[in-house]
PDB file of C-alpha atoms in Angstrom:
ATOM      1  CA  MET A   1      42.127  33.602 -29.267  1.00 48.00           C
ATOM      2  CA  THR A   2      39.904  32.197 -26.529  1.00 51.00           C
ATOM      3  CA  PHE A   3      36.656  33.653 -25.215  1.00 50.00           C
ATOM      4  CA  HIS A   4      35.603  32.016 -21.951  1.00 52.00           C
ATOM      5  CA  GLU A   5      32.317  32.796 -20.256  1.00 51.00           C
ATOM      6  CA  HIS A   6      29.894  31.352 -17.753  1.00 51.00           C
ATOM      7  CA  THR A   7      26.343  31.315 -19.027  1.00 45.00           C
ATOM      8  CA  ASP A   8      24.702  32.245 -15.714  1.00 44.00           C
ATOM      9  CA  GLU A   9      23.917  35.834 -14.825  1.00 39.00           C
ATOM     10  CA  GLU A  10      27.002  37.772 -13.741  1.00 37.00           C
ATOM     11  CA  THR A  11      25.983  37.752 -10.078  1.00 35.00           C
ATOM     12  CA  ALA A  12      24.734  34.188 -10.009  1.00 40.00           C
ATOM     13  CA  GLU A  13      26.095  31.704  -7.508  1.00 45.00           C
ATOM     14  CA  HIS A  14      26.682  28.041  -8.189  1.00 48.00           C
ATOM     15  CA  ASN A  15      23.856  27.197  -5.820  1.00 48.00           C
ATOM     16  CA  LEU A  16      20.520  25.756  -6.718  1.00 47.00           C
ATOM     17  CA  PRO A  17      17.750  28.344  -7.046  1.00 47.00           C
ATOM     18  CA  SER A  18      15.465  28.393  -4.035  1.00 47.00           C
ATOM     19  CA  LYS A  19      12.642  26.282  -5.426  1.00 48.00           C
ATOM     20  CA  SER A  20      12.583  23.327  -3.093  1.00 53.00           C
ATOM     21  CA  SER A  21      11.100  24.742   0.143  1.00 58.00           C
ATOM     22  CA  GLY A  22       7.695  23.396  -0.888  1.00 65.00           C
ATOM     23  CA  SER A  23       9.319  20.024  -1.507  1.00 68.00           C
ATOM     24  CA  THR A  24      10.767  20.020   2.023  1.00 76.00           C
ATOM     25  CA  ARG A  25       7.406  20.767   3.622  1.00 78.00           C
ATOM     26  CA  ARG A  26       5.649  18.077   1.597  1.00 78.00           C
ATOM     27  CA  LEU A  27       8.241  15.466   2.544  1.00 79.00           C
ATOM     28  CA  ALA A  28       7.923  16.360   6.240  1.00 83.00           C
ATOM     29  CA  LEU A  29       4.126  16.079   6.129  1.00 84.00           C
ATOM     30  CA  VAL A  30       4.209  12.741   4.320  1.00 83.00           C
ATOM     31  CA  ALA A  31       6.769  11.393   6.825  1.00 85.00           C
ATOM     32  CA  VAL A  32       4.533  12.242   9.795  1.00 86.00           C
ATOM     33  CA  VAL A  33       1.389  10.812   8.198  1.00 84.00           C
ATOM     34  CA  ASN A  34       3.128   7.569   7.233  1.00 82.00           C
ATOM     35  CA  PHE A  35       4.569   7.126  10.725  1.00 88.00           C
ATOM     36  CA  LEU A  36       1.047   7.236  12.145  1.00 87.00           C
ATOM     37  CA  GLY A  37      -0.077   4.747   9.495  1.00 86.00           C
ATOM     38  CA  PHE A  38       2.837   2.452  10.392  1.00 89.00           C
ATOM     39  CA  VAL A  39       1.924   2.413  14.097  1.00 90.00           C
ATOM     40  CA  ILE A  40      -1.718   1.571  13.371  1.00 88.00           C
ATOM     41  CA  GLU A  41      -0.971  -1.145  10.798  1.00 87.00           C
ATOM     42  CA  LEU A  42       1.753  -2.778  12.890  1.00 90.00           C
ATOM     43  CA  ALA A  43      -0.496  -2.903  15.948  1.00 90.00           C
ATOM     44  CA  GLY A  44      -3.298  -4.383  13.857  1.00 88.00           C
ATOM     45  CA  GLY A  45      -1.034  -6.948  12.209  1.00 86.00           C
ATOM     46  CA  LEU A  46       0.341  -8.137  15.549  1.00 88.00           C
ATOM     47  CA  LEU A  47      -3.081  -8.238  17.199  1.00 87.00           C
ATOM     48  CA  PHE A  48      -4.872  -9.988  14.353  1.00 83.00           C
ATOM     49  CA  GLY A  49      -2.057 -12.219  13.072  1.00 81.00           C
ATOM     50  CA  SER A  50      -1.816 -10.857   9.511  1.00 83.00           C
ATOM     51  CA  VAL A  51       1.667 -11.130   7.998  1.00 81.00           C
ATOM     52  CA  ALA A  52       0.433  -9.118   5.005  1.00 78.00           C
ATOM     53  CA  LEU A  53      -0.598  -6.277   7.314  1.00 83.00           C
ATOM     54  CA  ILE A  54       2.731  -6.484   9.181  1.00 85.00           C
ATOM     55  CA  SER A  55       4.559  -6.406   5.822  1.00 80.00           C
ATOM     56  CA  ASP A  56       2.603  -3.349   4.744  1.00 80.00           C
ATOM     57  CA  ALA A  57       3.361  -1.701   8.100  1.00 86.00           C
ATOM     58  CA  LEU A  58       7.090  -2.358   7.661  1.00 82.00           C
ATOM     59  CA  HIS A  59       6.849  -0.935   4.163  1.00 75.00           C
ATOM     60  CA  MET A  60       5.357   2.215   5.705  1.00 81.00           C
ATOM     61  CA  LEU A  61       8.117   2.329   8.332  1.00 84.00           C
ATOM     62  CA  PHE A  62      10.915   2.163   5.787  1.00 77.00           C
ATOM     63  CA  ASP A  63       9.100   4.713   3.656  1.00 76.00           C
ATOM     64  CA  MET A  64       8.791   7.011   6.658  1.00 83.00           C
ATOM     65  CA  LEU A  65      12.539   6.682   7.256  1.00 80.00           C
ATOM     66  CA  ALA A  66      13.110   7.424   3.570  1.00 76.00           C
ATOM     67  CA  TYR A  67      10.966  10.562   3.755  1.00 79.00           C
ATOM     68  CA  ALA A  68      12.729  11.668   6.945  1.00 84.00           C
ATOM     69  CA  MET A  69      16.150  11.246   5.296  1.00 80.00           C
ATOM     70  CA  ALA A  70      14.945  13.055   2.187  1.00 77.00           C
ATOM     71  CA  PHE A  71      13.555  15.860   4.354  1.00 81.00           C
ATOM     72  CA  GLY A  72      16.856  16.162   6.229  1.00 82.00           C
ATOM     73  CA  ALA A  73      18.873  16.285   3.001  1.00 80.00           C
ATOM     74  CA  SER A  74      16.561  18.845   1.408  1.00 78.00           C
ATOM     75  CA  TYR A  75      16.386  21.002   4.550  1.00 81.00           C
ATOM     76  CA  THR A  76      20.178  21.039   4.954  1.00 82.00           C
ATOM     77  CA  ALA A  77      20.833  21.786   1.281  1.00 78.00           C
ATOM     78  CA  GLU A  78      18.380  24.697   1.308  1.00 76.00           C
ATOM     79  CA  ARG A  79      20.060  26.373   4.269  1.00 78.00           C
ATOM     80  CA  PHE A  80      23.712  25.777   3.403  1.00 76.00           C
ATOM     81  CA  GLU A  81      24.805  28.476   0.968  1.00 69.00           C
ATOM     82  CA  GLY A  82      28.135  26.907   0.149  1.00 67.00           C
ATOM     83  CA  GLY A  83      31.514  28.569  -0.069  1.00 70.00           C
ATOM     84  CA  GLU A  84      34.976  28.064  -1.461  1.00 74.00           C
ATOM     85  CA  ALA A  85      35.099  24.428  -0.363  1.00 77.00           C
ATOM     86  CA  TRP A  86      31.474  23.659  -1.316  1.00 81.00           C
ATOM     87  CA  SER A  87      30.856  25.711  -4.452  1.00 79.00           C
ATOM     88  CA  TYR A  88      27.604  23.882  -5.238  1.00 79.00           C
ATOM     89  CA  GLY A  89      26.416  23.832  -1.636  1.00 82.00           C
ATOM     90  CA  LEU A  90      25.241  20.503  -0.218  1.00 85.00           C
ATOM     91  CA  HIS A  91      22.754  19.645  -2.955  1.00 85.00           C
ATOM     92  CA  ARG A  92      24.648  16.397  -3.512  1.00 88.00           C
ATOM     93  CA  LEU A  93      22.983  15.176  -0.317  1.00 87.00           C
ATOM     94  CA  GLU A  94      19.817  14.598  -2.341  1.00 85.00           C
ATOM     95  CA  PRO A  95      21.090  11.666  -4.467  1.00 90.00           C
ATOM     96  CA  VAL A  96      23.076  10.300  -1.504  1.00 90.00           C
ATOM     97  CA  ALA A  97      19.916  10.178   0.637  1.00 85.00           C
ATOM     98  CA  ALA A  98      17.941   8.659  -2.228  1.00 84.00           C
ATOM     99  CA  PHE A  99      20.585   5.958  -2.734  1.00 90.00           C
ATOM    100  CA  LEU A 100      20.574   5.068   0.969  1.00 86.00           C
ATOM    101  CA  ASN A 101      16.782   4.917   0.893  1.00 80.00           C
ATOM    102  CA  GLY A 102      16.895   2.425  -1.956  1.00 83.00           C
ATOM    103  CA  VAL A 103      19.463   0.279  -0.146  1.00 87.00           C
ATOM    104  CA  LEU A 104      17.340   0.284   3.027  1.00 78.00           C
ATOM    105  CA  LEU A 105      14.448  -1.267   1.137  1.00 79.00           C
ATOM    106  CA  LEU A 106      16.394  -4.409   0.213  1.00 84.00           C
ATOM    107  CA  PRO A 107      16.592  -6.056   3.669  1.00 82.00           C
ATOM    108  CA  MET A 108      12.893  -5.371   4.130  1.00 77.00           C
ATOM    109  CA  VAL A 109      12.151  -7.412   1.000  1.00 82.00           C
ATOM    110  CA  GLY A 110      14.167 -10.290   2.434  1.00 84.00           C
ATOM    111  CA  TYR A 111      12.248 -10.163   5.710  1.00 79.00           C
ATOM    112  CA  ILE A 112       8.860 -10.089   3.982  1.00 78.00           C
ATOM    113  CA  VAL A 113       9.692 -13.062   1.760  1.00 84.00           C
ATOM    114  CA  TRP A 114      11.084 -15.068   4.691  1.00 85.00           C
ATOM    115  CA  GLU A 115       8.078 -14.373   6.916  1.00 79.00           C
ATOM    116  CA  SER A 116       5.718 -15.250   4.068  1.00 81.00           C
ATOM    117  CA  TYR A 117       7.557 -18.529   3.532  1.00 85.00           C
ATOM    118  CA  GLN A 118       7.037 -19.391   7.201  1.00 81.00           C
ATOM    119  CA  ARG A 119       3.317 -18.700   6.832  1.00 77.00           C
ATOM    120  CA  PHE A 120       3.176 -20.959   3.775  1.00 80.00           C
ATOM    121  CA  LEU A 121       4.581 -23.759   5.917  1.00 82.00           C
ATOM    122  CA  GLU A 122       2.364 -23.014   8.909  1.00 78.00           C
ATOM    123  CA  PRO A 123      -0.713 -20.905   8.017  1.00 75.00           C
ATOM    124  CA  VAL A 124      -1.963 -18.653  10.827  1.00 70.00           C
ATOM    125  CA  ALA A 125      -5.603 -17.705  11.342  1.00 73.00           C
ATOM    126  CA  ILE A 126      -6.268 -13.963  11.071  1.00 76.00           C
ATOM    127  CA  ASN A 127      -9.152 -11.670  12.007  1.00 78.00           C
ATOM    128  CA  PRO A 128     -10.331 -10.671   8.527  1.00 81.00           C
ATOM    129  CA  GLU A 129     -12.906  -8.039   9.537  1.00 82.00           C
ATOM    130  CA  LEU A 130     -10.631  -5.872  11.668  1.00 83.00           C
ATOM    131  CA  THR A 131      -7.664  -6.472   9.354  1.00 82.00           C
ATOM    132  CA  LEU A 132      -9.776  -5.224   6.450  1.00 86.00           C
ATOM    133  CA  ILE A 133     -10.684  -2.039   8.327  1.00 87.00           C
ATOM    134  CA  ILE A 134      -7.050  -1.251   9.157  1.00 85.00           C
ATOM    135  CA  ALA A 135      -5.841  -2.043   5.619  1.00 84.00           C
ATOM    136  CA  THR A 136      -8.493   0.288   4.199  1.00 88.00           C
ATOM    137  CA  GLY A 137      -7.278   3.014   6.551  1.00 86.00           C
ATOM    138  CA  GLY A 138      -3.726   2.407   5.331  1.00 83.00           C
ATOM    139  CA  LEU A 139      -4.863   2.774   1.732  1.00 85.00           C
ATOM    140  CA  LEU A 140      -6.514   6.110   2.562  1.00 87.00           C
ATOM    141  CA  VAL A 141      -3.239   7.290   4.135  1.00 84.00           C
ATOM    142  CA  ASN A 142      -1.375   6.333   0.944  1.00 80.00           C
ATOM    143  CA  ILE A 143      -3.887   8.100  -1.285  1.00 84.00           C
ATOM    144  CA  GLY A 144      -3.675  11.251   0.843  1.00 83.00           C
ATOM    145  CA  SER A 145       0.130  11.201   0.715  1.00 81.00           C
ATOM    146  CA  VAL A 146       0.126  10.753  -3.064  1.00 78.00           C
ATOM    147  CA  TYR A 147      -2.179  13.771  -3.328  1.00 79.00           C
ATOM    148  CA  VAL A 148       0.247  15.850  -1.238  1.00 78.00           C
ATOM    149  CA  LEU A 149       3.248  14.957  -3.429  1.00 73.00           C
ATOM    150  CA  GLN A 150       1.736  14.853  -6.911  1.00 70.00           C
ATOM    151  CA  GLY A 151       1.591  17.809  -9.259  1.00 59.00           C
ATOM    152  CA  GLY A 152       4.338  19.890 -10.835  1.00 57.00           C
ATOM    153  CA  GLU A 153       8.001  18.968 -11.191  1.00 64.00           C
ATOM    154  CA  MET A 154       9.203  16.603  -8.471  1.00 69.00           C
ATOM    155  CA  SER A 155      12.734  16.365  -7.117  1.00 70.00           C
ATOM    156  CA  LEU A 156      14.550  13.029  -7.027  1.00 73.00           C
ATOM    157  CA  ASN A 157      13.625  12.577  -3.371  1.00 69.00           C
ATOM    158  CA  GLU A 158       9.991  13.404  -4.106  1.00 72.00           C
ATOM    159  CA  ARG A 159       9.960  10.935  -6.988  1.00 72.00           C
ATOM    160  CA  GLY A 160      11.486   8.348  -4.678  1.00 70.00           C
ATOM    161  CA  ALA A 161       8.771   9.072  -2.123  1.00 72.00           C
ATOM    162  CA  PHE A 162       6.158   8.879  -4.868  1.00 75.00           C
ATOM    163  CA  TYR A 163       7.400   5.428  -5.937  1.00 71.00           C
ATOM    164  CA  HIS A 164       7.302   4.316  -2.311  1.00 71.00           C
ATOM    165  CA  LEU A 165       3.744   5.567  -1.944  1.00 75.00           C
ATOM    166  CA  LEU A 166       2.576   3.772  -5.061  1.00 73.00           C
ATOM    167  CA  GLY A 167       4.098   0.601  -3.650  1.00 70.00           C
ATOM    168  CA  ASP A 168       2.383   1.259  -0.326  1.00 73.00           C
ATOM    169  CA  ALA A 169      -0.956   1.772  -2.037  1.00 77.00           C
ATOM    170  CA  GLY A 170      -0.495  -1.443  -4.000  1.00 75.00           C
ATOM    171  CA  GLY A 171       0.415  -3.203  -0.764  1.00 75.00           C
ATOM    172  CA  SER A 172      -2.724  -1.963   0.952  1.00 78.00           C
ATOM    173  CA  VAL A 173      -4.828  -3.157  -1.973  1.00 82.00           C
ATOM    174  CA  ALA A 174      -3.113  -6.559  -1.785  1.00 80.00           C
ATOM    175  CA  VAL A 175      -3.914  -6.785   1.935  1.00 80.00           C
ATOM    176  CA  ILE A 176      -7.541  -5.838   1.309  1.00 85.00           C
ATOM    177  CA  VAL A 177      -7.942  -8.419  -1.466  1.00 85.00           C
ATOM    178  CA  SER A 178      -6.202 -11.184   0.481  1.00 83.00           C
ATOM    179  CA  THR A 179      -8.221 -10.446   3.610  1.00 82.00           C
ATOM    180  CA  ALA A 180     -11.432 -10.580   1.605  1.00 85.00           C
ATOM    181  CA  ALA A 181     -10.311 -13.930   0.173  1.00 84.00           C
ATOM    182  CA  VAL A 182      -9.711 -15.255   3.679  1.00 81.00           C
ATOM    183  CA  ALA A 183     -13.109 -14.029   4.877  1.00 82.00           C
ATOM    184  CA  VAL A 184     -15.169 -15.173   1.878  1.00 85.00           C
ATOM    185  CA  PHE A 185     -13.362 -18.289   0.639  1.00 84.00           C
ATOM    186  CA  ASP A 186     -11.498 -19.338   3.798  1.00 82.00           C
ATOM    187  CA  LEU A 187      -8.101 -19.197   2.040  1.00 81.00           C
ATOM    188  CA  PRO A 188      -5.468 -18.466   4.719  1.00 81.00           C
ATOM    189  CA  ILE A 189      -2.727 -18.850   2.083  1.00 84.00           C
ATOM    190  CA  ALA A 190      -3.955 -15.598   0.498  1.00 85.00           C
ATOM    191  CA  ASP A 191      -2.335 -13.611   3.330  1.00 80.00           C
ATOM    192  CA  PRO A 192       1.308 -14.707   2.697  1.00 84.00           C
ATOM    193  CA  VAL A 193       0.721 -14.513  -1.074  1.00 86.00           C
ATOM    194  CA  ALA A 194      -0.275 -10.868  -0.650  1.00 83.00           C
ATOM    195  CA  ALA A 195       2.842 -10.295   1.458  1.00 81.00           C
ATOM    196  CA  VAL A 196       5.070 -11.652  -1.334  1.00 86.00           C
ATOM    197  CA  LEU A 197       3.360  -9.331  -3.825  1.00 84.00           C
ATOM    198  CA  ILE A 198       4.070  -6.417  -1.496  1.00 80.00           C
ATOM    199  CA  GLY A 199       7.709  -7.520  -1.367  1.00 83.00           C
ATOM    200  CA  LEU A 200       7.896  -7.414  -5.159  1.00 86.00           C
ATOM    201  CA  LEU A 201       6.421  -3.892  -5.160  1.00 79.00           C
ATOM    202  CA  VAL A 202       9.037  -2.817  -2.620  1.00 79.00           C
ATOM    203  CA  LEU A 203      11.794  -4.337  -4.764  1.00 87.00           C
ATOM    204  CA  ALA A 204      10.553  -2.420  -7.810  1.00 83.00           C
ATOM    205  CA  SER A 205      10.528   0.814  -5.788  1.00 78.00           C
ATOM    206  CA  ALA A 206      14.093   0.176  -4.624  1.00 83.00           C
ATOM    207  CA  GLY A 207      15.208  -0.467  -8.196  1.00 88.00           C
ATOM    208  CA  ASN A 208      13.786   2.831  -9.452  1.00 84.00           C
ATOM    209  CA  VAL A 209      15.366   4.874  -6.674  1.00 83.00           C
ATOM    210  CA  LEU A 210      18.752   3.147  -6.928  1.00 91.00           C
ATOM    211  CA  ARG A 211      18.861   3.558 -10.706  1.00 92.00           C
ATOM    212  CA  GLU A 212      18.147   7.292 -10.630  1.00 89.00           C
ATOM    213  CA  SER A 213      20.392   8.111  -7.668  1.00 91.00           C
ATOM    214  CA  THR A 214      23.291   6.043  -9.029  1.00 95.00           C
ATOM    215  CA  SER A 215      23.042   7.832 -12.381  1.00 95.00           C
ATOM    216  CA  ILE A 216      23.512  11.169 -10.623  1.00 94.00           C
ATOM    217  CA  LEU A 217      26.257  10.007  -8.259  1.00 94.00           C
ATOM    218  CA  LEU A 218      28.249   8.489 -11.145  1.00 95.00           C
ATOM    219  CA  GLU A 219      27.630  11.653 -13.208  1.00 93.00           C
ATOM    220  CA  ARG A 220      25.787  10.013 -16.065  1.00 94.00           C
ATOM    221  CA  SER A 221      24.724  12.610 -18.621  1.00 94.00           C
ATOM    222  CA  PRO A 222      20.985  13.358 -18.262  1.00 93.00           C
ATOM    223  CA  VAL A 223      20.803  14.193 -21.981  1.00 92.00           C
ATOM    224  CA  SER A 224      22.272  12.568 -25.064  1.00 92.00           C
ATOM    225  CA  SER A 225      25.691  14.187 -25.455  1.00 91.00           C
ATOM    226  CA  GLU A 226      25.842  13.117 -29.096  1.00 93.00           C
ATOM    227  CA  GLU A 227      22.496  14.740 -29.894  1.00 94.00           C
ATOM    228  CA  LEU A 228      23.411  17.906 -27.992  1.00 95.00           C
ATOM    229  CA  ARG A 229      26.747  18.097 -29.812  1.00 95.00           C
ATOM    230  CA  ASP A 230      24.977  17.808 -33.181  1.00 94.00           C
ATOM    231  CA  GLU A 231      22.451  20.477 -32.193  1.00 94.00           C
ATOM    232  CA  LEU A 232      25.125  22.943 -31.102  1.00 95.00           C
ATOM    233  CA  THR A 233      27.057  22.572 -34.366  1.00 94.00           C
ATOM    234  CA  THR A 234      23.960  23.712 -36.279  1.00 93.00           C
ATOM    235  CA  LEU A 235      23.912  27.067 -34.466  1.00 94.00           C
ATOM    236  CA  ASP A 236      25.037  30.076 -36.487  1.00 93.00           C
ATOM    237  CA  GLY A 237      28.713  30.842 -35.910  1.00 91.00           C
ATOM    238  CA  VAL A 238      29.608  27.490 -34.324  1.00 93.00           C
ATOM    239  CA  ASP A 239      32.285  25.597 -36.248  1.00 91.00           C
ATOM    240  CA  GLN A 240      32.741  22.404 -34.219  1.00 91.00           C
ATOM    241  CA  ILE A 241      32.485  21.119 -30.649  1.00 94.00           C
ATOM    242  CA  GLU A 242      35.880  20.190 -29.222  1.00 93.00           C
ATOM    243  CA  ASP A 243      34.728  19.138 -25.748  1.00 94.00           C
ATOM    244  CA  LEU A 244      31.331  18.671 -24.078  1.00 96.00           C
ATOM    245  CA  HIS A 245      30.399  17.384 -20.626  1.00 96.00           C
ATOM    246  CA  VAL A 246      26.947  17.347 -19.008  1.00 96.00           C
ATOM    247  CA  TRP A 247      26.140  16.033 -15.536  1.00 96.00           C
ATOM    248  CA  GLN A 248      23.836  16.596 -12.559  1.00 94.00           C
ATOM    249  CA  VAL A 249      24.752  17.821  -9.095  1.00 92.00           C
ATOM    250  CA  CYS A 250      21.262  16.812  -7.970  1.00 87.00           C
ATOM    251  CA  SER A 251      17.978  16.209  -9.769  1.00 83.00           C
ATOM    252  CA  GLN A 252      17.286  19.960  -9.934  1.00 82.00           C
ATOM    253  CA  LEU A 253      20.721  21.220 -10.961  1.00 89.00           C
ATOM    254  CA  THR A 254      22.193  20.217 -14.325  1.00 93.00           C
ATOM    255  CA  VAL A 255      25.659  21.480 -15.252  1.00 95.00           C
ATOM    256  CA  ALA A 256      27.573  21.577 -18.546  1.00 96.00           C
ATOM    257  CA  THR A 257      30.990  22.599 -19.840  1.00 95.00           C
ATOM    258  CA  VAL A 258      31.469  23.256 -23.559  1.00 96.00           C
ATOM    259  CA  ARG A 259      34.576  24.106 -25.584  1.00 95.00           C
ATOM    260  CA  LEU A 260      33.921  24.973 -29.221  1.00 94.00           C
ATOM    261  CA  THR A 261      35.550  26.651 -32.195  1.00 92.00           C
ATOM    262  CA  ASP A 262      33.688  29.489 -33.873  1.00 90.00           C
ATOM    263  CA  THR A 263      33.783  31.525 -37.069  1.00 88.00           C
ATOM    264  CA  ALA A 264      33.616  34.975 -35.442  1.00 87.00           C
ATOM    265  CA  THR A 265      36.132  37.698 -36.301  1.00 83.00           C
ATOM    266  CA  THR A 266      35.294  40.091 -33.429  1.00 87.00           C
ATOM    267  CA  LEU A 267      34.592  39.747 -29.740  1.00 87.00           C
ATOM    268  CA  GLU A 268      31.099  41.119 -30.272  1.00 90.00           C
ATOM    269  CA  GLU A 269      30.352  38.306 -32.722  1.00 90.00           C
ATOM    270  CA  GLN A 270      31.667  35.795 -30.205  1.00 90.00           C
ATOM    271  CA  ARG A 271      29.369  37.190 -27.535  1.00 91.00           C
ATOM    272  CA  ARG A 272      26.393  36.734 -29.835  1.00 93.00           C
ATOM    273  CA  ILE A 273      27.463  33.144 -30.531  1.00 93.00           C
ATOM    274  CA  GLN A 274      27.896  32.563 -26.810  1.00 92.00           C
ATOM    275  CA  SER A 275      24.406  33.902 -26.191  1.00 92.00           C
ATOM    276  CA  ARG A 276      22.927  31.521 -28.781  1.00 94.00           C
ATOM    277  CA  VAL A 277      24.745  28.573 -27.204  1.00 95.00           C
ATOM    278  CA  HIS A 278      23.536  29.657 -23.768  1.00 92.00           C
ATOM    279  CA  ASP A 279      19.922  29.906 -24.898  1.00 94.00           C
ATOM    280  CA  HIS A 280      20.039  26.465 -26.480  1.00 95.00           C
ATOM    281  CA  LEU A 281      21.550  24.872 -23.384  1.00 95.00           C
ATOM    282  CA  THR A 282      18.880  26.516 -21.239  1.00 93.00           C
ATOM    283  CA  ASP A 283      16.172  25.144 -23.533  1.00 93.00           C
ATOM    284  CA  ARG A 284      17.670  21.672 -23.015  1.00 93.00           C
ATOM    285  CA  GLY A 285      17.247  21.994 -19.241  1.00 91.00           C
ATOM    286  CA  ILE A 286      20.833  22.900 -18.312  1.00 94.00           C
ATOM    287  CA  ASP A 287      20.908  25.265 -15.329  1.00 91.00           C
ATOM    288  CA  HIS A 288      24.575  26.272 -15.280  1.00 92.00           C
ATOM    289  CA  ALA A 289      27.097  26.127 -18.105  1.00 93.00           C
ATOM    290  CA  THR A 290      30.646  27.221 -18.799  1.00 92.00           C
ATOM    291  CA  VAL A 291      31.203  27.911 -22.498  1.00 92.00           C
ATOM    292  CA  GLU A 292      34.667  28.415 -23.978  1.00 92.00           C
ATOM    293  CA  LEU A 293      34.895  29.741 -27.533  1.00 90.00           C
ATOM    294  CA  VAL A 294      38.097  29.371 -29.542  1.00 86.00           C
ATOM    295  CA  GLY A 295      38.242  31.277 -32.822  1.00 74.00           C
ATOM    296  CA  ARG A 296      39.780  33.999 -34.944  1.00 59.00           C
ATOM    297  CA  ALA A 297      38.488  37.041 -33.068  1.00 56.00           C
ATOM    298  CA  ASP A 298      41.146  39.698 -32.441  1.00 54.00           C
ATOM    299  CA  PRO A 299      40.788  41.699 -29.206  1.00 52.00           C
ATOM    300  CA  ASN A 300      42.126  44.766 -31.066  1.00 54.00           C
ATOM    301  CA  THR A 301      38.987  44.733 -33.255  1.00 50.00           C
ATOM    302  CA  ASP A 302      36.604  44.937 -30.295  1.00 48.00           C
ATOM    303  CA  PRO A 303      35.007  48.403 -30.718  1.00 44.00           C
ATOM    304  CA  VAL A 304      34.449  48.880 -26.977  1.00 37.00           C
ATOM    305  CA  GLY A 305      37.680  47.301 -25.778  1.00 35.00           C
ATOM    306  CA  THR A 306      35.883  44.860 -23.512  1.00 39.00           C
ATOM    307  CA  PRO A 307      38.155  42.333 -21.773  1.00 37.00           C
ATOM    308  CA  ASN A 308      38.026  38.980 -23.527  1.00 39.00           C
ATOM    309  CA  HIS A 309      37.528  36.919 -20.347  1.00 39.00           C
ATOM    310  CA  SER A 310      34.406  37.311 -18.256  1.00 38.00           C
ATOM    311  CA  HIS A 311      32.332  35.443 -15.699  1.00 40.00           C
TER     312      HIS A 311
END
């Protein structure tokens, strides 16, 4: 016979637990702060002729757009409870927004490299003192934003924002170093070199975000299915695993379906086996699982006459 049970609590919905409101607030704050930093750095870059500062400002702009998209996705997912047509709510918006953020970074890299190439051909004099002041302010903005986001478990969008911020901080450092080189050693080529380095940092950020979001969208298993299968077969009462699938709806909701044969002879034994499987899946970071047990249990031997199919 077959014993089929969901491993969530009986009243649980297929929605993500409400644990991302803090994430939404942090993303909104970082978006506002980085927009202000973008305006200041862009104005300084245009006034003082620094392509590195303009590149860093554009990096901040695209990051701000990324944070705004992440905020919108998180805010919407939190407030949409789902229904028959959307049983997992709109939590899938998280990896979609992260993927779009990664794609948006790619044209910015092209612009930075092209503008730097033009400066290699025709170096432009910059105002190193004022550029240095603005770049230092940009670095302080990045450090403050990193402080807001860091700590605890981060969602995919927060990790994406964190990668962006690290790239921003590295870009600000590159601007500071290149500006100092221009001021001390009279090396105008240092400015476009710094811009290219910023472009490489942006490209690395895009790669990280695209890799993680694509893994979720294409339903790549976040754990080793082979290892999990081997672990489950060692549990008392489990005979063999017939079918196992693990995937993520978003970075904070991992789902699994398991079909296994067991050695139980009563429904009560099957429930104990199911509980052991549930506990192990929970320990492996799986938030919602459907476990189907196929074995020798006879419903007539169940001492309490409990139905053999429950959710």
